[in-house]
Amino acid sequence: MRSQAMFFQRRSGEALADARLRRNLDGLRDKFVGMRARAVSAYADHGTATVPNPDFEALRDAGAAIRDRVLKDLDVWLELFEHKATQRGARVHWAKDGREICEHVLAIARQHGITKVIKSKSMLSEEAQLNVALTAAGIEPVETDLGEYILQISGNEPPSHILAPAAHKNLDEVADLFAEKHGKPKKTEIPALTREAREVLREHFLSAGMGISGGNFLIADTGSVALVTNEGNGRMVTTLPKVHVVITGIEKIVPTLEDFATLMRLLPRSATGQEISNYVSVCTGTKGEADADGPEHTYFILVDNGRAGLVGSEFQEMLRCIRCGACMNHCPVYQTVGGHAYGWVYPGPMGSVLTSLYTGLENALDLPHAATLCNQCGVVCPVRIPLAELQRKLREKQTERRLRPWTERAALGIWAWVAQRPALYALAAKLGVRYLRWLADGQNYIKVLGLAPGWTAGRDFPAPQEGTFRELYKRRQENRT
Amino acid sequence: MTSRNDILARVRANLGVAAESDAAAAERRQRALATLAARSEGPRPRISGDLAQRFADKSMAMASTLARVATLAQVPSAVAAYLAGLALPSRAVCWPAFAALDWREAGLDIAARPAHGDDLVGITGCFCAIAETGTLMLASGPDTAATTSLLPETHIAIVPQSRIMPVMEAGFALLRAEQGDDLPRAVNFVSGPSRTGDIEQTIVLGAHGPYRVHLILVTGA
């Protein structure tokens, strides 16, 4: 999808003003955060909800080490994977960017005479705007993850969460949408809506000639792709159509099935608080001659689209990411503004970093600043990506490349000049505090900040209680003696 | 091929190995091959005590139901009792391995073929089961259709108690021991009925796959 990340300020402002979205996000936060906490404390029957579980911490170390081992020799692992996957009967293609992804997919579809494609979730196909390309070529793409399907029939809305793409919509909105698009009486219960979608999508599963999936992991030792789903659409897409296309980033490789098993102890717990997801499929090669089912043709499209640029850089740790969504679930900024404000495929802390690095620092100026640097994201990341640190580094890069607006640079310049002159600084602080107290007019909070009214559009500004820090400190010293 | 070479060249340049000697390249390759050969296992929960009990507890935590029988011959009547209890149809499809069981005696109409989109009950075995998470491990093949555990609204799986492994790693090791290093086309791990939380993060059973998974643990097999 085309990035809208440069409009973060406006879009987050709109999100803040949307009371329904705020309520939907509150529900999301409570569920995801609570479920992960319970799963982590229960791991190996150890730990409590508030004290870090030592066994789970060891697991996080192991997960990070597995990912680092691959990234350190990524070229070697890619070749090993390519060799094994090819030996097992799959075709391996490579794509530098979204355009090449679309070219490969369209060529494969044409070769096999495909008119309809069923898709299980692939964030890379969002990066590539693949559905647009398929539709333009006269091929019908059908999203089958329930959340993605809801968004597709809702005028191709972008996802707002990598696990729960339609997290910004509530039951009522989905019910209205289904009634309108399916032409059936409106249902008000979630199970009935889910069954309605199941029946619509079942027809597509049984009639599509090609399935497209992402890949949670590529396994070098066996040449396999691993898919993790709860709905079972991943199994459908890899079992029923005669052609299966896997679109996945070059960083997704893990060496062995044993490494995969370790990461599978981290991923579901971090994502949805499950000990395991309902369906974990390890798919290798094509249908054997006597096999009862499976695709006759399997293709891998290994995608760069900015990833190779992170290899060996100070941002390489970002490539460990296993797309669990824990960072956004725990992020106070994401919890407040939701996923759409971030403007591209990936929201939350991992999205702020990836959008900046994949679409260009200058196209996502606000995203590294959409963080309090509280590091909740880093604390919950299953592969220990230092997300707050990476966001701070991105801020540094912006400053180094003089990408910050002139007003901000001028303000910081003035501040630096004043801060080096203690007497002047004291005077300025004194005047500032007086001004804020005058604005507060006896209240604890300032409703509208005179010089920066935007800051108080969605929140109040705490008023200073007394004088400046120096004044308070001085008074305290006097009281002591 | 140019994209392939461009991407690999970029990776190598950024890793600082674009101009490495043949010996250095060989050494990195050896390091990777050694990792593959070692197949080292990571941390895992302690799985102690009775594997079958752990499997039963964990599978029920994933919303499967479970019944125990002593022998394979008792499976048809257990299946019939389960289906009757939920007023489900007595017609089903099963894997060929179970075609010879006396289904008719139990009042069931069972066809030994892969499931189609409109079959309501599918009966499978499993390659093995995983106690850690209460999971079925299914390996695709000529006689183990993947659709049978996927398309019907009700999936019934027959689990020999001797095939319960502690963890996923043990399942993979068993697969290598019995079928060689190359994986079958699909290895599917199934833990309970399909579900979705995509509307208001409210879990609903029966998304695209089965609404119900019923396990029949055969204690003497």
XYZ file of C-alpha atoms in Angstrom:
702
model
C 0.000 0.000 0.000
C 1.088 3.582 -0.579
C 2.433 5.036 2.625
C 0.425 7.724 4.378
C 2.924 7.825 7.227
C 3.760 11.488 6.650
C 0.246 12.360 7.787
C 0.613 10.777 11.229
C -0.187 13.974 13.100
C -3.426 14.619 11.272
C -4.472 10.954 11.262
C -3.693 10.428 14.945
C -5.643 13.597 15.728
C -8.640 12.187 13.869
C -8.253 8.872 15.693
C -8.202 10.642 19.049
C -11.444 12.395 18.215
C -13.159 9.107 17.266
C -14.903 7.943 20.439
C -16.004 4.628 18.938
C -12.452 3.790 17.871
C -11.196 4.599 21.368
C -13.707 2.179 22.896
C -12.781 -0.548 20.390
C -9.083 -0.043 21.183
C -9.678 -0.229 24.935
C -11.203 -3.682 24.460
C -8.275 -4.773 22.307
C -5.687 -3.653 24.851
C -7.327 -5.351 27.809
C -7.660 -8.678 26.018
C -4.259 -8.932 24.335
C -2.234 -7.639 27.295
C -4.014 -9.858 29.813
C -3.813 -12.975 27.663
C -0.079 -12.623 27.098
C 0.632 -11.976 30.786
C -1.236 -15.127 31.812
C 0.474 -17.272 29.170
C 3.949 -16.047 30.073
C 3.463 -16.555 33.797
C 2.057 -20.038 33.193
C 4.985 -21.067 30.965
C 6.716 -24.077 32.512
C 4.429 -23.560 35.517
C 6.746 -20.859 36.747
C 6.571 -17.212 37.701
C 3.777 -14.834 38.550
C 1.976 -12.226 36.512
C 4.205 -9.405 37.733
C 7.651 -10.990 38.184
C 9.470 -11.944 34.964
C 9.373 -15.677 34.467
C 13.004 -16.899 34.300
C 12.099 -19.811 32.041
C 10.356 -17.551 29.574
C 13.290 -15.119 29.664
C 15.605 -18.012 28.717
C 13.256 -18.808 25.873
C 13.465 -15.198 24.647
C 17.278 -15.453 24.707
C 17.090 -18.614 22.627
C 14.682 -17.019 20.159
C 16.925 -13.991 19.650
C 19.969 -16.254 19.198
C 18.243 -18.340 16.512
C 17.296 -15.245 14.551
C 20.774 -13.693 14.922
C 22.494 -16.876 13.756
C 20.628 -16.673 10.457
C 21.049 -12.933 9.949
C 24.816 -13.187 10.479
C 25.173 -15.480 7.436
C 21.924 -14.623 5.679
C 23.322 -15.154 2.170
C 24.427 -18.680 3.045
C 21.072 -19.555 4.621
C 19.149 -18.196 1.645
C 21.147 -20.392 -0.707
C 20.705 -23.437 1.514
C 16.960 -22.847 1.671
C 16.701 -22.265 -2.080
C 18.624 -25.455 -2.800
C 16.507 -27.632 -0.526
C 13.164 -26.135 -1.550
C 14.045 -26.609 -5.215
C 15.187 -30.156 -4.590
C 11.795 -30.875 -3.025
C 9.969 -29.679 -6.125
C 9.151 -26.040 -5.388
C 10.184 -23.148 -7.637
C 12.007 -20.273 -5.946
C 11.698 -16.728 -7.287
C 13.235 -13.545 -5.938
C 11.699 -10.070 -5.815
C 13.542 -6.852 -5.089
C 10.370 -4.848 -4.478
C 6.596 -4.820 -4.588
C 6.528 -4.398 -8.350
C 8.536 -7.590 -8.842
C 6.257 -9.469 -6.427
C 3.261 -8.522 -8.570
C 5.072 -9.452 -11.794
C 5.945 -12.905 -10.459
C 2.453 -13.583 -9.159
C 0.769 -12.441 -12.373
C 3.139 -14.522 -14.498
C 2.417 -17.618 -12.389
C -1.319 -16.974 -12.539
C -1.241 -16.571 -16.318
C 0.843 -19.699 -16.773
C -1.755 -21.765 -14.906
C -4.828 -20.001 -16.290
C -5.946 -18.707 -12.894
C -9.056 -16.523 -12.548
C -9.484 -16.580 -8.755
C -6.938 -16.481 -5.920
C -7.600 -17.270 -2.257
C -5.258 -15.572 0.161
C -4.350 -16.256 3.735
C -2.756 -13.318 5.476
C 0.326 -11.951 3.757
C 1.603 -8.592 4.937
C 4.026 -8.554 2.024
C 1.143 -8.613 -0.416
C -0.027 -5.453 1.369
C 3.446 -3.956 0.919
C 3.145 -4.776 -2.797
C -0.526 -3.760 -3.234
C -0.926 -7.163 -4.842
C -4.732 -7.167 -4.764
C -4.795 -4.047 -6.913
C -2.493 -5.683 -9.449
C -4.515 -8.922 -9.480
C -7.810 -7.116 -9.943
C -6.351 -5.008 -12.749
C -5.298 -8.223 -14.479
C -8.822 -9.637 -14.252
C -8.005 -12.067 -11.422
C -10.271 -12.067 -8.383
C -8.371 -11.991 -5.069
C -10.312 -13.231 -2.027
C -8.938 -12.547 1.456
C -9.825 -15.455 3.748
C -8.559 -14.390 7.163
C -11.823 -13.180 8.703
C -10.350 -9.808 9.646
C -8.783 -9.311 6.213
C -12.030 -10.394 4.559
C -13.988 -7.805 6.546
C -11.576 -5.128 5.352
C -11.677 -6.314 1.754
C -15.462 -6.058 1.503
C -15.312 -2.760 3.373
C -13.852 -1.060 0.299
C -10.332 -2.515 0.647
C -9.558 -0.804 3.942
C -5.980 -1.242 5.139
C -5.359 -3.434 8.220
C -4.921 -1.666 11.561
C -3.212 -4.548 13.394
C -0.991 -7.334 12.064
C -2.908 -10.081 13.914
C -6.363 -8.592 14.180
C -6.572 -6.535 10.992
C -10.108 -5.304 11.691
C -9.473 -4.526 15.363
C -10.732 -0.971 14.797
C -14.233 -2.207 13.907
C -16.817 -3.327 16.433
C -19.558 -5.935 16.158
C -22.172 -3.472 15.003
C -20.021 -2.151 12.173
C -19.260 -5.686 10.966
C -22.937 -6.674 11.210
C -24.000 -3.712 9.063
C -21.247 -4.442 6.562
C -22.214 -8.129 6.193
C -25.913 -7.315 5.824
C -25.069 -4.850 3.067
C -22.484 -6.907 1.173
C -23.973 -10.391 1.577
C -27.560 -9.248 1.013
C -28.769 -11.285 3.972
C -30.765 -10.293 7.063
C -28.587 -8.493 9.623
C -27.168 -10.747 12.313
C -26.225 -9.416 15.716
C -24.251 -12.304 17.238
C -20.542 -12.874 16.535
C -20.936 -16.676 16.003
C -23.687 -16.109 13.426
C -21.562 -13.549 11.577
C -18.603 -15.908 11.630
C -20.724 -18.709 10.178
C -22.012 -16.413 7.447
C -18.434 -15.540 6.455
C -17.470 -19.217 6.630
C -20.206 -20.153 4.172
C -19.311 -17.392 1.731
C -15.596 -18.186 1.899
C -16.041 -21.974 1.721
C -17.296 -21.578 -1.846
C -14.183 -19.618 -2.721
C -11.875 -22.171 -1.077
C -13.379 -24.954 -3.151
C -13.308 -23.094 -6.458
C -10.049 -21.086 -6.525
C -7.174 -22.321 -8.654
C -4.440 -20.631 -6.675
C -3.663 -20.008 -3.028
C -1.362 -17.233 -1.829
C 0.026 -17.222 1.672
C 2.693 -15.446 3.623
C 5.101 -17.495 5.671
C 5.743 -17.321 9.390
C 9.046 -19.138 8.955
C 11.104 -20.746 6.201
C 12.993 -23.818 7.354
C 16.361 -24.191 5.650
C 17.003 -27.808 6.619
C 13.830 -29.092 4.966
C 13.012 -26.398 2.373
C 9.637 -25.815 4.032
C 7.358 -22.924 4.854
C 5.591 -22.869 8.230
C 2.192 -21.231 8.556
C 0.503 -20.446 11.854
C -3.246 -19.751 11.955
C -6.216 -20.236 14.231
C -8.949 -20.097 11.629
C -7.678 -22.881 9.403
C -7.541 -20.694 6.322
C -3.804 -21.293 6.086
C -4.497 -25.023 5.789
C -7.214 -24.448 3.183
C -4.977 -22.255 1.036
C -2.154 -24.799 1.124
C -4.318 -27.894 0.636
C -7.085 -27.213 -1.879
C -5.850 -25.117 -4.865
C -3.586 -26.696 -7.454
C -1.100 -23.812 -7.177
C 0.367 -22.455 -3.924
C 2.436 -19.268 -3.904
C 4.324 -18.297 -0.748
C 5.337 -14.644 -0.543
C 7.799 -14.020 2.234
C 10.682 -11.795 3.310
C 14.269 -12.977 2.936
C 14.764 -12.650 6.704
C 12.197 -15.320 7.640
C 14.595 -18.270 7.531
C 15.316 -20.452 10.543
C 17.845 -23.292 10.310
C 16.092 -26.379 11.652
C 12.754 -27.814 12.713
C 14.117 -27.758 16.264
C 14.678 -23.990 16.011
C 11.163 -23.664 14.624
C 9.802 -25.599 17.626
C 11.570 -23.173 19.978
C 10.135 -20.128 18.189
C 6.686 -21.738 18.300
C 6.875 -21.601 22.103
C 7.375 -17.835 21.822
C 5.108 -16.758 18.972
C 1.602 -17.796 20.111
C 2.201 -16.814 23.732
C 3.432 -13.378 22.700
C 0.734 -12.885 20.083
C -2.537 -14.170 21.494
C -1.556 -15.687 24.830
C -2.070 -19.201 23.473
C 0.321 -22.045 24.273
C -0.023 -23.019 20.645
C -2.082 -21.774 17.728
C -4.781 -24.120 16.468
C -3.129 -24.859 13.187
C 0.580 -25.011 12.548
C 1.383 -26.279 9.066
C 4.821 -27.157 7.747
C 4.513 -27.375 3.958
C 7.230 -28.821 1.749
C 7.382 -29.206 -2.021
C 4.399 -30.376 -4.032
C 1.792 -33.103 -3.964
C 3.315 -36.535 -4.411
C 1.940 -38.672 -7.241
C -0.178 -40.837 -4.966
C -0.934 -38.133 -2.379
C -4.576 -37.564 -1.521
C -4.332 -33.763 -1.739
C -2.026 -30.775 -1.929
C -0.856 -28.317 -4.593
C 0.673 -29.616 -7.819
C 2.799 -26.481 -8.098
C 4.489 -24.619 -5.252
C 6.308 -21.306 -5.659
C 8.304 -19.282 -3.178
C 8.787 -15.568 -3.791
C 11.633 -14.385 -1.572
C 11.355 -10.646 -1.129
C 13.881 -7.963 -0.296
C 11.838 -4.702 -0.412
C 14.254 -2.956 1.939
C 15.279 -5.887 4.106
C 18.763 -6.404 2.662
C 19.519 -2.772 3.495
C 19.129 -3.528 7.205
C 21.546 -6.459 7.152
C 24.791 -5.553 8.868
C 23.429 -2.131 9.836
C 22.743 -0.693 13.267
C 19.104 -1.658 12.637
C 19.758 -5.340 11.881
C 18.065 -6.431 15.127
C 14.759 -5.357 13.572
C 15.054 -8.292 11.148
C 14.650 -10.714 14.067
C 10.958 -9.751 14.159
C 8.545 -12.713 14.059
C 5.420 -10.527 13.608
C 3.661 -11.401 16.863
C 2.158 -7.952 17.469
C 3.049 -7.869 21.185
C 4.841 -4.526 20.801
C 1.748 -2.766 19.452
C -0.554 -4.474 21.950
C 1.541 -3.054 24.786
C 2.289 0.378 23.282
C 0.518 3.312 24.968
C 0.589 5.242 21.686
C -0.889 2.396 19.621
C -3.481 1.783 22.343
C -4.558 5.390 22.019
C -4.522 6.082 18.285
C -4.862 2.589 16.732
C -3.118 1.256 13.666
C -4.391 3.402 10.824
C -2.692 6.543 12.093
C 0.705 4.979 11.328
C -0.176 5.108 7.655
C 1.483 1.995 6.195
C 1.344 -1.797 6.499
C 2.870 -2.184 9.951
C 1.691 -0.143 12.958
C 2.960 0.229 16.508
C 6.624 0.264 17.530
C 7.764 -2.351 14.995
C 5.803 -0.451 12.357
C 7.404 2.875 13.265
C 10.822 1.329 12.755
C 9.980 -0.680 9.619
C 8.056 2.127 7.907
C 10.943 4.534 8.506
C 13.501 2.069 7.183
C 11.519 0.557 4.279
C 9.777 3.657 2.928
C 12.433 6.233 3.825
C 13.171 8.284 6.918
C 11.887 11.440 5.228
C 8.506 9.837 4.505
C 7.759 8.912 8.103
C 9.090 11.842 10.098
C 6.609 11.556 12.949
C 6.725 7.799 13.488
C 9.907 7.486 15.573
C 8.421 10.243 17.727
C 5.133 8.378 18.160
C 6.654 6.747 21.216
C 7.123 7.596 24.853
C 10.293 5.458 24.893
C 8.766 3.634 27.865
C 10.172 0.415 26.345
C 7.127 -1.742 27.094
C 7.623 -2.990 23.519
C 11.198 -4.040 24.212
C 10.187 -5.778 27.437
C 7.588 -7.977 25.741
C 9.359 -8.613 22.412
C 9.859 -12.394 22.134
C 13.146 -11.966 20.270
C 14.443 -9.040 22.324
C 14.415 -6.344 19.652
C 15.421 -3.122 21.423
C 12.536 -1.222 19.847
C 12.792 1.918 21.972
C 16.522 2.113 21.286
C 15.934 1.716 17.534
C 13.347 4.491 17.597
C 15.795 6.734 19.427
C 18.432 5.951 16.779
C 15.956 6.898 14.059
C 15.401 10.245 15.775
C 19.167 10.755 15.770
C 19.307 9.971 12.041
C 16.564 12.488 11.374
C 18.529 15.143 13.209
C 21.814 14.202 11.520
C 20.181 14.423 8.107
C 18.543 17.730 9.092
C 15.100 16.309 8.359
C 13.372 17.899 11.341
C 11.258 21.009 10.586
C 13.040 24.365 10.845
C 10.733 25.471 13.672
C 11.848 22.538 15.803
C 15.496 23.035 14.957
C 15.226 26.764 15.722
C 13.455 26.086 19.028
C 16.125 23.569 20.072
C 18.824 26.009 19.013
C 17.323 28.730 21.168
C 16.895 26.328 24.059
C 20.539 25.256 23.803
C 21.682 28.873 23.761
C 19.585 29.754 26.802
C 20.517 26.593 28.684
C 24.166 27.552 28.533
C 23.370 30.817 30.366
C 22.145 29.851 33.859
C 20.828 33.272 34.902
C 18.892 33.672 31.667
C 17.613 30.098 31.960
C 16.356 30.772 35.501
C 14.562 33.888 34.355
C 12.969 32.127 31.368
C 11.833 29.228 33.541
C 10.373 31.640 36.070
C 8.424 33.504 33.412
C 7.274 30.212 31.875
C 5.930 28.892 35.166
C 4.163 32.167 35.923
C 2.584 32.120 32.483
C 1.370 28.501 32.859
C -0.030 29.166 36.327
C -1.843 32.201 34.973
C -3.252 30.015 32.157
C -4.376 27.337 34.655
C -6.250 29.979 36.612
C -6.243 28.030 39.873
C -7.040 24.653 38.254
C -4.713 21.640 38.208
C -4.913 21.314 34.443
C -4.684 23.642 31.491
C -7.448 23.028 28.954
C -5.951 25.010 26.071
C -2.230 25.663 25.843
C -1.973 29.183 24.424
C 1.206 28.834 22.341
C 0.614 25.185 21.365
C -3.146 24.591 21.245
C -2.627 21.385 19.224
C -1.007 19.727 22.222
C -4.192 20.108 24.274
C -6.603 19.085 21.516
C -6.964 15.552 22.896
C -5.710 15.942 26.473
C -5.116 18.439 29.268
C -1.754 19.904 30.205
C -0.799 19.524 33.890
C -0.306 22.907 35.490
C 2.845 23.575 37.543
C 1.895 23.405 41.216
C 4.273 26.010 42.538
C 7.395 27.744 41.287
C 10.334 26.548 39.224
C 12.515 23.622 40.232
C 15.192 25.985 41.511
C 12.698 27.882 43.625
C 11.334 24.683 45.126
C 14.827 23.350 45.770
C 15.907 26.551 47.432
C 12.866 26.603 49.699
C 13.469 23.006 50.668
C 17.086 23.701 51.590
C 15.934 26.652 53.716
C 13.322 24.553 55.505
C 15.969 22.022 56.428
C 18.115 24.451 58.326
C 18.009 -14.501 -11.966
C 19.254 -10.937 -11.826
C 17.044 -10.079 -8.845
C 18.367 -13.108 -7.041
C 21.955 -12.117 -7.668
C 21.280 -8.476 -6.847
C 19.651 -9.349 -3.527
C 22.390 -11.785 -2.536
C 25.072 -9.293 -3.584
C 23.427 -6.624 -1.458
C 23.247 -8.929 1.535
C 26.904 -9.875 1.100
C 28.006 -6.271 0.689
C 26.159 -5.255 3.853
C 27.564 -8.205 5.782
C 31.028 -7.090 4.674
C 31.760 -10.373 2.896
C 31.461 -9.229 -0.732
C 35.168 -9.732 -1.305
C 35.726 -12.689 1.005
C 38.126 -15.434 -0.032
C 36.894 -18.839 -1.113
C 38.232 -20.238 2.136
C 36.244 -17.715 4.183
C 33.083 -18.458 2.191
C 33.588 -22.162 2.714
C 34.054 -21.600 6.416
C 30.757 -19.711 6.721
C 29.020 -22.426 4.770
C 30.530 -25.067 7.035
C 29.298 -23.139 10.053
C 25.740 -23.235 8.677
C 25.960 -26.915 7.788
C 27.219 -27.651 11.295
C 24.163 -25.875 12.701
C 21.933 -28.055 10.536
C 23.736 -31.215 11.559
C 23.609 -30.370 15.260
C 19.815 -29.863 15.328
C 20.292 -28.470 18.800
C 17.161 -28.073 20.858
C 16.197 -24.986 22.825
C 14.649 -24.525 26.261
C 11.294 -26.177 26.838
C 8.873 -26.724 29.696
C 9.488 -29.739 31.884
C 7.081 -32.427 30.741
C 7.001 -34.822 33.654
C 4.603 -37.524 34.734
C 1.971 -39.213 32.672
C 2.168 -38.124 29.013
C -1.336 -39.340 28.234
C -2.800 -37.334 31.098
C -0.909 -34.224 30.060
C -2.086 -34.691 26.471
C -5.679 -35.071 27.656
C -5.535 -32.000 29.915
C -3.908 -29.772 27.324
C -6.144 -30.869 24.458
C -9.225 -30.100 26.510
C -7.747 -26.692 27.348
C -7.750 -26.094 23.573
C -11.484 -26.997 23.508
C -11.129 -30.549 22.212
C -13.189 -33.271 23.846
C -11.726 -36.663 24.682
C -12.866 -40.218 25.348
C -10.781 -43.246 26.247
C -11.202 -46.782 24.911
C -9.023 -49.827 25.546
C -8.763 -51.218 22.021
C -9.162 -50.109 18.428
C -12.174 -52.434 18.068
C -14.046 -50.277 20.579
C -13.597 -47.108 18.507
C -16.779 -47.439 16.376
C -19.085 -47.612 19.379
C -17.265 -44.667 21.004
C -17.707 -42.661 17.795
C -21.376 -43.613 17.603
C -21.945 -42.585 21.234
C -20.241 -39.223 20.666
C -22.202 -38.450 17.499
C -25.503 -39.523 19.034
C -24.830 -37.448 22.146
C -24.585 -34.284 20.076
C -27.316 -35.313 17.608
C -24.725 -35.272 14.802
C -25.142 -37.298 11.589
C -24.107 -40.964 11.635
C -22.562 -40.702 8.178
C -18.851 -39.914 7.974
C -15.664 -40.292 5.932
C -12.485 -41.855 7.314
C -8.860 -42.599 6.428
C -8.436 -45.996 4.696
C -6.541 -47.350 7.711
C -9.836 -47.513 9.598
C -11.989 -48.872 6.770
C -11.915 -52.372 8.233
C -13.369 -51.409 11.631
C -16.887 -52.629 12.206
C -18.669 -49.309 11.791
C -21.902 -50.864 10.559
C -22.251 -52.817 13.801
C -22.175 -49.464 15.638
C -24.877 -48.095 13.355
C -22.559 -45.812 11.383
C -22.262 -45.271 7.646
C -18.571 -44.666 7.004
C -16.900 -44.156 3.613
C -13.122 -44.566 3.332
C -12.285 -41.602 1.097
C -10.978 -38.020 1.404
C -13.526 -35.453 2.588
C -15.408 -33.194 0.209
C -16.760 -29.757 0.997
C -20.149 -31.070 2.113
C -19.038 -33.959 4.347
C -20.052 -33.240 7.944
C -17.916 -35.702 9.918
C -14.298 -36.735 9.244
C -12.459 -39.513 11.084
C -8.651 -39.628 11.033
C -5.779 -41.133 12.917
C -2.644 -39.134 13.543
C 1.055 -39.535 12.902
C 1.578 -38.946 16.604
C 0.361 -36.611 19.324
C 2.202 -33.955 21.357
C 1.653 -33.917 25.120
C 3.160 -30.462 25.700
C 0.298 -28.668 23.978
C -2.402 -31.337 23.477
C -1.732 -31.372 19.749
C -2.304 -33.836 16.912
C 0.547 -34.200 14.433
C -0.768 -35.223 11.004
C 1.487 -36.155 8.091
C 0.058 -35.977 4.581
C 0.328 -38.941 2.234
C -1.654 -41.216 -0.090
C -3.754 -42.631 2.766
C -3.850 -39.653 5.106
C -5.903 -36.978 3.340
C -5.510 -33.532 4.881
C -9.066 -32.574 3.923
C -10.582 -35.157 6.301
C -9.441 -33.196 9.334
C -10.209 -29.835 7.738
C -13.427 -29.613 5.725
C -16.027 -31.395 7.916
C -17.679 -29.543 10.803
C -16.743 -32.379 13.145
C -13.275 -33.958 13.253
C -12.786 -37.174 15.200
C -9.192 -38.344 15.670
C -8.063 -41.736 16.871
C -4.931 -41.432 19.039
C -3.004 -44.542 20.081
C -1.605 -43.878 23.528
C 1.791 -45.281 22.519
C 2.070 -42.490 19.914
C 2.002 -39.636 22.427
C 5.328 -37.782 22.345
C 6.358 -35.205 24.941
C 7.200 -32.267 22.620
C 7.154 -31.166 18.969
C 10.878 -31.949 18.629
C 10.191 -35.591 19.520
C 7.469 -35.663 16.868
C 9.921 -34.469 14.215
C 12.520 -37.003 15.375
C 9.960 -39.802 15.124
C 8.993 -38.653 11.644
C 12.633 -38.757 10.523
C 13.102 -42.175 12.074
C 10.067 -43.646 10.319
C 9.901 -41.738 7.042
C 13.408 -40.361 6.448
C 14.859 -36.850 6.536
C 12.624 -35.402 3.825
C 9.345 -34.123 5.228
C 6.053 -35.205 3.695
C 4.213 -32.532 1.647
C 2.340 -31.263 4.690
C 2.852 -31.773 8.398
C -0.171 -30.295 10.127
C -0.297 -29.696 13.860
C -3.900 -29.462 14.993
C -4.861 -28.265 18.465
C -8.598 -28.190 18.916
C -11.344 -26.775 16.692
C -10.689 -23.847 14.383
C -11.415 -20.449 15.875
C -11.237 -16.751 15.244
C -11.089 -13.674 17.430
C -11.237 -11.197 14.575
C -14.505 -9.583 15.669
C -13.933 -7.729 18.933
C -11.256 -10.270 19.967
C -14.095 -12.552 21.048
C -13.112 -16.182 20.464
C -15.615 -18.087 18.331
C -15.142 -21.780 17.553
C -15.575 -22.961 13.978
C -13.936 -20.432 11.679
C -12.997 -22.202 8.423
C -12.206 -25.637 9.819
C -14.078 -27.911 12.245
C -16.384 -26.637 14.982
C -15.563 -29.691 17.097
C -12.520 -31.896 17.574
C -13.147 -35.140 19.452
C -10.197 -37.323 20.419
C -10.501 -41.029 21.038
C -7.510 -42.140 23.036
C -6.842 -45.851 22.568
C -5.056 -46.847 25.759
C -4.079 -50.318 24.579
C -2.674 -49.249 21.204
